Coordinates of C-alpha atoms and ligand atoms in Angstrom, one line a residue:
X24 CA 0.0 0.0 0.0
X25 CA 1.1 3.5 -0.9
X26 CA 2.6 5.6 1.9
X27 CA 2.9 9.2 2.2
X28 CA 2.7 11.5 4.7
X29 CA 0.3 14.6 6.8
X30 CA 2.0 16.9 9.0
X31 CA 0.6 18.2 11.6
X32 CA 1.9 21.5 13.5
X33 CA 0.8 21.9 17.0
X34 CA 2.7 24.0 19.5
X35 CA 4.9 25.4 16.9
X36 CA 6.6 22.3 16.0
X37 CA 5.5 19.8 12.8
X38 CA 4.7 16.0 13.0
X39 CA 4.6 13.9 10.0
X40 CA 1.9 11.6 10.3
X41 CA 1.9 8.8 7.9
X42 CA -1.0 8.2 5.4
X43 CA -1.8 5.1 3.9
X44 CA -4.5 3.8 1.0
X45 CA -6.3 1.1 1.6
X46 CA -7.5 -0.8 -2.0
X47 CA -10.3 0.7 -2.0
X48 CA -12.4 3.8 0.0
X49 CA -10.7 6.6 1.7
X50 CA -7.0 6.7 2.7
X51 CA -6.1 7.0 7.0
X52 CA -3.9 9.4 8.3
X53 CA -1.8 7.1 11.4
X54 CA -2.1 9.2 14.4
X55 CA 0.1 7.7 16.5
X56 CA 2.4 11.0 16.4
X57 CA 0.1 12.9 18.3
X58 CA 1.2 10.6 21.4
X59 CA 4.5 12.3 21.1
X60 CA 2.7 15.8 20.6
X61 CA 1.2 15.2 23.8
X62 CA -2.5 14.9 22.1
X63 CA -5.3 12.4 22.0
X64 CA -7.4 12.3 18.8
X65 CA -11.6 13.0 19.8
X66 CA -13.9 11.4 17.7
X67 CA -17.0 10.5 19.6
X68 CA -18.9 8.2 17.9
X69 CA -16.0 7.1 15.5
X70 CA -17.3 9.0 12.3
X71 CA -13.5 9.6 10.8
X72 CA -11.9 6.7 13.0
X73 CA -10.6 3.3 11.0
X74 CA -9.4 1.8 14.1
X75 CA -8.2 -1.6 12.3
X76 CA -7.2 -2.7 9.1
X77 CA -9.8 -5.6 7.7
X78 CA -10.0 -7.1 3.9
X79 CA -13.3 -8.8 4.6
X80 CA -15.9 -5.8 3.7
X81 CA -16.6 -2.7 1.7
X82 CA -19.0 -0.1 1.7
X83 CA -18.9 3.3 -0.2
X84 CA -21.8 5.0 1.2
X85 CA -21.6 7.5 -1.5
X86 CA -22.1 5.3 -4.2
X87 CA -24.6 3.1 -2.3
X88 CA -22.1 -0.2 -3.3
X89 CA -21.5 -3.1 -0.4
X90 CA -19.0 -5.9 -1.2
X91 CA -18.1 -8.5 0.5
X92 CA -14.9 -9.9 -0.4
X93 CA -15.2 -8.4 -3.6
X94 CA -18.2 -9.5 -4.2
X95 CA -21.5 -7.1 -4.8
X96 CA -24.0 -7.7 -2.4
X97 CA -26.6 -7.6 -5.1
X98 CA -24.9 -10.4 -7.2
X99 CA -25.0 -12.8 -3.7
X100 CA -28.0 -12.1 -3.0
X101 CA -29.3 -13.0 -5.9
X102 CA -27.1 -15.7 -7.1
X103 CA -25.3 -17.3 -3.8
X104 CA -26.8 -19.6 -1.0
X105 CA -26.3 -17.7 2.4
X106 CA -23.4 -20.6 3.8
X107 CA -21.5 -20.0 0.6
X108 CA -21.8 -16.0 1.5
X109 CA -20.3 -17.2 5.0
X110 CA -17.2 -19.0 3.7
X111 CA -16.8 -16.1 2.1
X112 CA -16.9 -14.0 5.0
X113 CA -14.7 -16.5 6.6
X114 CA -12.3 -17.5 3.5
X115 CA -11.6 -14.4 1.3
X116 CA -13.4 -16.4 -1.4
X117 CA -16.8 -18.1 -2.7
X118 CA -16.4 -22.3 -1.8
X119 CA -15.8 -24.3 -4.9
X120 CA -17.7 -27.6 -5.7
X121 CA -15.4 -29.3 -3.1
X122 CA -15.1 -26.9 -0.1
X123 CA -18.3 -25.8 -0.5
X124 CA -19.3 -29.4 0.1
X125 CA -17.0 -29.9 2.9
X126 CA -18.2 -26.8 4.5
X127 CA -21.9 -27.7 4.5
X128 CA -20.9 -31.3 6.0
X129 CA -19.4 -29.5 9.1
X130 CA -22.1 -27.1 9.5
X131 CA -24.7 -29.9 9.1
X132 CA -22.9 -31.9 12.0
X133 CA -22.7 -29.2 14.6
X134 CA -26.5 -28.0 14.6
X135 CA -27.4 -29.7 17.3
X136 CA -26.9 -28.3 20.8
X137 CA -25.7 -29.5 24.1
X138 CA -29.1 -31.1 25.9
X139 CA -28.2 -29.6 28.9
X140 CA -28.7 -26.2 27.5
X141 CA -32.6 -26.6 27.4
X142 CA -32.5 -26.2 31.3
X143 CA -31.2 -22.3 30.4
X144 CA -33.9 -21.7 28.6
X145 CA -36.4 -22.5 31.6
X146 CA -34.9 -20.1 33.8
X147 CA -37.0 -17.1 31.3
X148 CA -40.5 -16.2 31.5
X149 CA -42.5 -16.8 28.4
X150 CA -43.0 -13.9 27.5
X151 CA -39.2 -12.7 28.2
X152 CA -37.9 -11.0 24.5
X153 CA -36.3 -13.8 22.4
X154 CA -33.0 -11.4 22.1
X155 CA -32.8 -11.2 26.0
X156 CA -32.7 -15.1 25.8
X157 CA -30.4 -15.4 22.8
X158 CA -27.7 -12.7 24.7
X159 CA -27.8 -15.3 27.6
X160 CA -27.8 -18.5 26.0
X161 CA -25.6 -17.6 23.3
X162 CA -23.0 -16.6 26.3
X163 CA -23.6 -19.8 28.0
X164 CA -22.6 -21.6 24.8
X165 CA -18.8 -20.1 26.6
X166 CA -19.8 -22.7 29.5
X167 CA -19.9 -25.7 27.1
X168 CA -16.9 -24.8 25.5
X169 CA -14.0 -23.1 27.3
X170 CA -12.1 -26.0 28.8
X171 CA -9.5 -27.0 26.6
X172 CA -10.0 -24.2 24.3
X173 CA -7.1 -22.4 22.6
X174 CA -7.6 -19.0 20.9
X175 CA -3.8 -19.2 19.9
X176 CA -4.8 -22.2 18.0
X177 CA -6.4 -21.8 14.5
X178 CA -8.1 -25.6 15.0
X179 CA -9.5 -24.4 18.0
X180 CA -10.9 -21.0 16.3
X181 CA -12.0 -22.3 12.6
X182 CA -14.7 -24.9 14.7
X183 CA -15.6 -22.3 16.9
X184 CA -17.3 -20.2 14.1
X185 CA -18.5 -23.5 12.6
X186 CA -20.4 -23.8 15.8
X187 CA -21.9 -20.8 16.1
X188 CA -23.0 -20.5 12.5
X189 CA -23.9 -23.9 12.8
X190 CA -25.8 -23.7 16.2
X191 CA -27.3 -19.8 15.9
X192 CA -30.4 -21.0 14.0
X193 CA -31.0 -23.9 16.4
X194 CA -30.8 -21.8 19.7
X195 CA -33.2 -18.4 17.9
X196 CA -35.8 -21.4 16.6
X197 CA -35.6 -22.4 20.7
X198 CA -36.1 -19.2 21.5
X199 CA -39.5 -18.6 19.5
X200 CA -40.7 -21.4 20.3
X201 CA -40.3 -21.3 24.4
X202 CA -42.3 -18.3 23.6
X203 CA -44.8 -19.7 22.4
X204 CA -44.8 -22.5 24.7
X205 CA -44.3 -25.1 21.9
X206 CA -41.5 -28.4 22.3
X207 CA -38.1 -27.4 20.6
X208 CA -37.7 -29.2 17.2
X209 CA -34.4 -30.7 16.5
X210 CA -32.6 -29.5 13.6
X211 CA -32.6 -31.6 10.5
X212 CA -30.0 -32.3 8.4
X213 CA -31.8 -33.4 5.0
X214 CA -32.5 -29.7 5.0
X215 CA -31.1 -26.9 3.7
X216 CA -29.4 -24.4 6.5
X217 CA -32.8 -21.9 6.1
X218 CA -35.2 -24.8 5.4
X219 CA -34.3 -26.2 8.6
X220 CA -34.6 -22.6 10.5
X221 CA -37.9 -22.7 8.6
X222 CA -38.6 -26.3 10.0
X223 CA -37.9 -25.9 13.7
X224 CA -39.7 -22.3 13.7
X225 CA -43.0 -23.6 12.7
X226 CA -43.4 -27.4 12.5
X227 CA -44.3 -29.5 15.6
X228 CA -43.9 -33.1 16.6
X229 CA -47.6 -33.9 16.1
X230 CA -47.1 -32.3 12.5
X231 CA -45.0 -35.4 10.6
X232 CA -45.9 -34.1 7.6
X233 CA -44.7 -30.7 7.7
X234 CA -43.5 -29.1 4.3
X235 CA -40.8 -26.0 4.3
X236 CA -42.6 -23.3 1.8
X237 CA -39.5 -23.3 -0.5
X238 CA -40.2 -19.0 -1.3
X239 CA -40.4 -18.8 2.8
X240 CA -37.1 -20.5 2.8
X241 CA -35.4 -18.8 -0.2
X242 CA -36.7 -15.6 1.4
X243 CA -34.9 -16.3 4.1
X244 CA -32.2 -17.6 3.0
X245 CA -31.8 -14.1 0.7
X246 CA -32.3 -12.1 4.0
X247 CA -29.5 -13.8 6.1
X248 CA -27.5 -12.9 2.8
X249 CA -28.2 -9.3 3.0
X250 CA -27.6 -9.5 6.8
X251 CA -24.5 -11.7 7.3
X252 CA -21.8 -8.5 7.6
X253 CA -21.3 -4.7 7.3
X254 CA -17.8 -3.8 8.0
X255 CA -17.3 -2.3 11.5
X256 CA -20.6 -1.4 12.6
X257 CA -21.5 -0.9 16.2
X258 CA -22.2 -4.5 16.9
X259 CA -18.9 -6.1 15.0
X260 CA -16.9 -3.3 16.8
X261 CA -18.3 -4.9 20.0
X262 CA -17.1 -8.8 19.1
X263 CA -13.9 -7.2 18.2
X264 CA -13.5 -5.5 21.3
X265 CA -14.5 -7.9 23.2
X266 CA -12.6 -10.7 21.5
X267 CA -9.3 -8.0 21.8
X268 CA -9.2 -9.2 25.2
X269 CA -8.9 -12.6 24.5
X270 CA -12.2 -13.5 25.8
X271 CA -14.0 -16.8 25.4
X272 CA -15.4 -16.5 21.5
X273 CA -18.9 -17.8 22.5
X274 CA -19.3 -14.5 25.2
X275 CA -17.6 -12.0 22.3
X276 CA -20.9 -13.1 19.9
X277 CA -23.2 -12.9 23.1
X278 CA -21.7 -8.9 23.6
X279 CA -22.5 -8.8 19.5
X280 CA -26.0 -10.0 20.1
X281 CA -25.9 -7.4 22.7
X282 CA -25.4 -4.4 20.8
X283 CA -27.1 -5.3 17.8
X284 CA -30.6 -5.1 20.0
X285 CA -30.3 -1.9 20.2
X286 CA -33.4 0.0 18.2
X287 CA -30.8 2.3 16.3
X288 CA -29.6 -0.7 14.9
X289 CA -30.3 -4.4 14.4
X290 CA -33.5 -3.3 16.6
X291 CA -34.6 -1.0 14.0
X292 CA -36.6 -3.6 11.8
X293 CA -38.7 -4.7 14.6
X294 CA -39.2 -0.4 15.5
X295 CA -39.9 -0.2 11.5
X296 CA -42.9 -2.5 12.1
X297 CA -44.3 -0.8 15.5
X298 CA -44.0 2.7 13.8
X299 CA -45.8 1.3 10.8
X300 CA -48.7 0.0 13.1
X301 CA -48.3 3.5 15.3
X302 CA -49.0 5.1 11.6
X303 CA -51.3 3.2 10.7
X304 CA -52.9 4.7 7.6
X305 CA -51.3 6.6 4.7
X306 CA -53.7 9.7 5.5
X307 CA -51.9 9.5 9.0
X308 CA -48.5 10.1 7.4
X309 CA -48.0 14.2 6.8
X310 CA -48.8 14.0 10.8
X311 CA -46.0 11.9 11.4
X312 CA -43.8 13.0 9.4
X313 CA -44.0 16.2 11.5
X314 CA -43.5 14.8 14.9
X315 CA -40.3 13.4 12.6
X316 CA -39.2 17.3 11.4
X317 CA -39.8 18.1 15.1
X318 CA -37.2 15.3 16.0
X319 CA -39.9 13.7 19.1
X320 CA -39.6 10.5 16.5
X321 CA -37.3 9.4 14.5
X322 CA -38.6 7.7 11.1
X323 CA -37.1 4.2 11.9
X324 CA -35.9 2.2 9.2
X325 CA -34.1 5.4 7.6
X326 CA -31.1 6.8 7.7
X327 CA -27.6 5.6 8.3
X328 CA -24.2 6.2 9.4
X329 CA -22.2 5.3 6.8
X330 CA -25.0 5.1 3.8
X331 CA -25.5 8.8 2.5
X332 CA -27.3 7.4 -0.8
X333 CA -29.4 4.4 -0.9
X334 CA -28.6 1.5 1.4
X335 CA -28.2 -1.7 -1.7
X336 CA -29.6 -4.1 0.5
X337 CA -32.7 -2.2 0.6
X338 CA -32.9 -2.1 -2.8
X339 CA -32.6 -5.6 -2.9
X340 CA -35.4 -6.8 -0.3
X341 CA -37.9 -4.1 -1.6
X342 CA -37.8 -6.1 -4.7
X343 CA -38.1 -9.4 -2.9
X344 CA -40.9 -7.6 -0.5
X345 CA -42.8 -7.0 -4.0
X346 CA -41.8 -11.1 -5.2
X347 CA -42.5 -12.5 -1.5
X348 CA -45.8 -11.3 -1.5
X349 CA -47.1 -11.7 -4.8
X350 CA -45.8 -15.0 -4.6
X351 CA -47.7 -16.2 -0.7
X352 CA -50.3 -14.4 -2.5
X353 CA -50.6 -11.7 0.4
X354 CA -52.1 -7.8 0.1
X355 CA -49.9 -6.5 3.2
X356 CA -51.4 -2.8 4.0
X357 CA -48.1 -2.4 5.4
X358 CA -46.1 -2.6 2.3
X359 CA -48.4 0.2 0.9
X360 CA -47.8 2.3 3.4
X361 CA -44.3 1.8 3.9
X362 CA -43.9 2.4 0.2
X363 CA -46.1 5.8 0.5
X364 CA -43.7 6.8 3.6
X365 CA -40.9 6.1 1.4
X366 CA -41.9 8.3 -1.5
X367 CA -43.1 11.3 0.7
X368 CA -39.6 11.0 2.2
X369 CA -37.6 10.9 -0.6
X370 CA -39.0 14.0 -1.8
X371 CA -38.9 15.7 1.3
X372 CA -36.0 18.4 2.3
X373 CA -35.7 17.3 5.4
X374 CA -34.8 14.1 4.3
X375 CA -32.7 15.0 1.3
X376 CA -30.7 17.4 3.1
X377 CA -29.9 14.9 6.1
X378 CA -29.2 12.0 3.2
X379 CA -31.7 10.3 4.9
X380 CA -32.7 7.3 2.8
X381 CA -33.9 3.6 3.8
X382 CA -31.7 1.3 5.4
X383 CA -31.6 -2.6 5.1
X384 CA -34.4 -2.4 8.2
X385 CA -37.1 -0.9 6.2
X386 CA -38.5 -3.4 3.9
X387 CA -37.1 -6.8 6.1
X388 CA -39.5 -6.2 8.8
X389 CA -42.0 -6.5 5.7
X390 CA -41.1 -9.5 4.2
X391 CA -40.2 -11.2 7.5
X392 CA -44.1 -10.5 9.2
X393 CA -45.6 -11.9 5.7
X394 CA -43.3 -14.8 5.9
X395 CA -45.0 -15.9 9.6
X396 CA -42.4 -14.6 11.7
X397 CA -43.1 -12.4 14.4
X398 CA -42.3 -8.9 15.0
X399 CA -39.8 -9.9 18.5
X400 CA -38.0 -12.7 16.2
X401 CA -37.3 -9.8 13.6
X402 CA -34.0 -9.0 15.3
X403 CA -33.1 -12.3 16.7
X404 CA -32.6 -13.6 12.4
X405 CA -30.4 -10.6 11.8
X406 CA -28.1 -11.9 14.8
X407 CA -28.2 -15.3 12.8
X408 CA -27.3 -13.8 9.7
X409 CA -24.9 -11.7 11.5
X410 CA -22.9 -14.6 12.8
X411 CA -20.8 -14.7 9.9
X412 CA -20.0 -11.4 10.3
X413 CA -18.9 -11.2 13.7
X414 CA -17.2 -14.6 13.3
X415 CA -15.3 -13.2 10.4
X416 CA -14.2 -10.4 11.9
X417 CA -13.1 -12.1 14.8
X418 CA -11.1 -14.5 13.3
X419 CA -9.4 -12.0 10.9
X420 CA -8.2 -10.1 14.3
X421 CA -6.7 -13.6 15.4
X422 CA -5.1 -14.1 12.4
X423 CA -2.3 -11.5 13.3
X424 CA -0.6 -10.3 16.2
X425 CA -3.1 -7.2 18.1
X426 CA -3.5 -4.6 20.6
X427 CA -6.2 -4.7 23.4
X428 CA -8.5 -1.9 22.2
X429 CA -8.6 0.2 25.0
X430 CA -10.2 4.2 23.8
X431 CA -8.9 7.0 25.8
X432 CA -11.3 10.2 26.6
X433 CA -10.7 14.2 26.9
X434 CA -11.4 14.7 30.4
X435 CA -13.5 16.9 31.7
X436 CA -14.2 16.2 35.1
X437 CA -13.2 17.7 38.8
X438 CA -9.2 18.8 39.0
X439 CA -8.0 17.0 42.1
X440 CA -9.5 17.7 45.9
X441 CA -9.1 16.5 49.0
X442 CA -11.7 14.0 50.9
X443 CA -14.2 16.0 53.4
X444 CA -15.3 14.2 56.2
X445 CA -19.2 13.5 56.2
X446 CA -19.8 16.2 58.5
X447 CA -18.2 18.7 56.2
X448 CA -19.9 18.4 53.3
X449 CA -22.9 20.1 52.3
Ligands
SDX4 C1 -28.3 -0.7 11.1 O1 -23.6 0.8 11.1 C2 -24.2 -0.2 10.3 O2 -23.6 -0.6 9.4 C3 -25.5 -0.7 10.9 C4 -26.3 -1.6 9.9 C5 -25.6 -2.9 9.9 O3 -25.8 -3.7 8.9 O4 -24.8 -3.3 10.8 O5 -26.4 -1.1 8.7 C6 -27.7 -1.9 10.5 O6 -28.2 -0.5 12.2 C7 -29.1 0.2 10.1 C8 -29.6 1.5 10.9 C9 -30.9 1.1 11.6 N1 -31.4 2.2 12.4 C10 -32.5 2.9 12.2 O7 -33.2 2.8 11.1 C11 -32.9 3.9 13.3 C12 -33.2 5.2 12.6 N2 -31.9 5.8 12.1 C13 -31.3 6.7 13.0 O8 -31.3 6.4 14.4 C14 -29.9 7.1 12.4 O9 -30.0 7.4 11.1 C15 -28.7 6.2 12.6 C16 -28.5 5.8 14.0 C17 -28.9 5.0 11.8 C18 -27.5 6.9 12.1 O10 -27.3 8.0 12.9 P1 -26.0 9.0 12.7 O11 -25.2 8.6 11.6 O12 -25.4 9.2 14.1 O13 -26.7 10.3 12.3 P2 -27.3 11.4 13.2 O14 -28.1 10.7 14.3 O15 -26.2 12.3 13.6 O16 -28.3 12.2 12.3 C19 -27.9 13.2 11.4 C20 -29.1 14.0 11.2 C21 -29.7 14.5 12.5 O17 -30.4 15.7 12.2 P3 -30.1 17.1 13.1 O18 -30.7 16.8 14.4 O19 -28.6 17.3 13.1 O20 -30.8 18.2 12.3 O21 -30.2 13.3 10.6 C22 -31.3 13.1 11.5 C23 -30.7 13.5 12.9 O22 -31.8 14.0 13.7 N3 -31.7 11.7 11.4 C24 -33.0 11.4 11.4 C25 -32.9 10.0 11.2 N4 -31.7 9.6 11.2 C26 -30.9 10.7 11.3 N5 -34.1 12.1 11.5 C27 -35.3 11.3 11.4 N6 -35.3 10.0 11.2 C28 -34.2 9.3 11.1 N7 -34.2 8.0 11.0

């Protein structure tokens, strides 16, 4: 990579800061000088801070353009199974005939979970938010494998991330259904990696004859696509944190599944689908739009910290929205309305001087309430598809020597005082 040089003049005397380009996307300027200046770099929020190097994910939110690996996101979705996406992820490159093979053989034989983790589920109250169960089972996956482990050993991390891709759909299936006070459904492994979420979401013991709707599944199967990573975004800057302290794997993806719940992010598609219902009619809109322009709401399910054009996976599921439900045969009000509240929007100035356009949660809430899932599950499949991601990202930290991540902070607090006794103070 090209190398040249900033210089930075502070207190009368110049540092030359190093810049380097990446392959693609903006150049960095390396800071560390400003140690020696005496100065810390503020940057709440990180909106101008690369704080690692990564080869995994691109995203020019000018342009509107996501690749991963390379790849556009538009072509996977469209063309690529969702495990082949995560070898990807994992890889640097799409599986051949042979490792893709291989791949789905390991994945298939690791869906199952330890029986013993049925008891953790138990300890919730049905009605308890499926993401509050997947941060703590997810995390007590570390339990059931931290003996023994090695993170200095690549064996040890490579079947790590085959477990949790393998496992994530099995534990989110468990946690729907001790929602809804059903038996957990073993996984299958004659099916496909989304027919069998499919399966153990909605089929039953009593139902023997249960048949996966193959559009619910290559829905789905599309969405963990459009899902499965996204550069450093808050959640994958959590696992990566997290995992900078060496920490067991299993809890880094729990502190993941953490972050993403958040409504300003992963929690957005299920806020999408409450604001939709708080709407509720298209004549209702200019009304809401001004409790929008009045900042008391925001309009979930736009905007975007990184996208200041269209978000690509939006494009892509508001084209499977349209296919989806043409195909189930399904009149969703909802689409409507979202699709008026996206026009009105877009031709708004608020909105077009903010670059406020949809993000990947506006249409998936859509297609994931016509396809039978329900609205607290919404953010529960992005974790699954997210898996990948975060596993990804994890690994490619491990794959070199690193730093703890440990942020400093400009200080703003008392100057130092001496201790008053409790009768002194006021
Ligand atoms: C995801 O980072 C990722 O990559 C995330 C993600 C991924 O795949 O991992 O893409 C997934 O999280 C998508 C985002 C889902 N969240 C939402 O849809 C929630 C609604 N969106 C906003 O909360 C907001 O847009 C964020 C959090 C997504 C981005 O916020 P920023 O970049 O910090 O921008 P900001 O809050 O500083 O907003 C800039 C301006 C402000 O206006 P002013 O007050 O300065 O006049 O835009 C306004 C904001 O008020 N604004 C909005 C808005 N988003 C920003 N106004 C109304 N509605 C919105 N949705």
């Amino acid at each position: 990579m090209a190398e040249n040089n900033a210089t930075l003049t502070v207190d009368g005397k110049d540092y030359q800061l190093p810049i380097t380009e990446g392959t693609l996307g903006p150049s960095v300027i390396d800071v560390a000088a400003f140690q020696k200046a005496g100065y810390w770099t503020y940057d709440p929020g990180f909106m101008v801070t690369a704080p690692v190097e990564s080869k995994i994910t691109f995203i020019d939110g000018g342009k509107g353009e996501l690749l991963y690996r390379g790849y556009p996101i538009d072509q996977l979705a469209n063309n690529a199974e969702y495990l082949e996406v995560a070898y990807a992820l994992i890889h640097g490159e799409l599986p051949n005939a042979e490792q893709k093979t291989e791949f789905y053989k390991k994945i298939h034989s690791h869906t199952a979970v330890h029986d013993q983790l049925r008891k953790f589920f138990e300890g919730f109250r049905r009605d308890a938010h499926p993401m509050a169960i997947m941060v703590g089972v997810v995390g007590a996956l570390s339990a059931f494998y931290h003996e023994g482990f090695d993170v200095n050993d690549v064996r040890h991390r490579e079947i790590t991330a085959i477990r949790l891709i393998a496992k994530m759909p099995t534990l989110a299936a468990m946690s729907y259904k001790y929602s809804q006070g059903e038996p957990f459904m073993y996984p299958r492994n004659d099916f496909t990696y989304a027919e069998n979420f499919v399966y153990m979401m909605f089929a039953t013991p009593a139902d023997v004859n249960f048949q996966v709707n193959p559009i619910i599944a290559k829905a789905l199967d599309k969405i963990f696509t459009l899902h499965a990573d996204h550069e450093q975004n808050a959640s994958t800057s959590t696992v990566r944190l997290a995992g900078s302290t060496g920490a067991n794997p299993y809890a880094c993806i729990a502190a993941g599944i953490a972050a993403l719940w958040g409504p300003s992010h992963g929690g957005a598609n299920e806020a999408v689908l409450e604001m939709l219902d708080e709407i509720g009619t298209v004549e209702n809109v200019p009304a809401f739009m001004e409790k929008v322009k009045s900042r008391e709401v925001k309009l979930m399910g736009f905007g975007h910290r990184v996208y200041k054009n269209f978000d690509p996976r939006a494009q892509v599921l508001k084209e499977t929205c349209d296919e989806v439900l043409h195909a189930l045969g399904i009149n969703d009000p909802k689409l409507e309305l979202a699709m008026a509240l996206e026009k009105i929007a877009l031709e708004d100035p608020f909105f077009i001087e903010r670059n406020l356009y949809p993000n990947v949660d506006f249409y998936s809430g859509i297609i994931l309430k016509a396809i039978g899932i329900p609205t607290s599950m919404f953010t529960v499949i992005f974790s699954l598809a997210r898996t990948s991601g975060w596993i990804s990202h994890w690994l490619e930290m491990h794959s070199e020597p690193f730093k703890i991540g440990r942020p400093r902070q400009l200080y703003t607090g008392e100057t130092q005082r001496d201790f008053v006794e409790i009768e002194d103070r006021k």
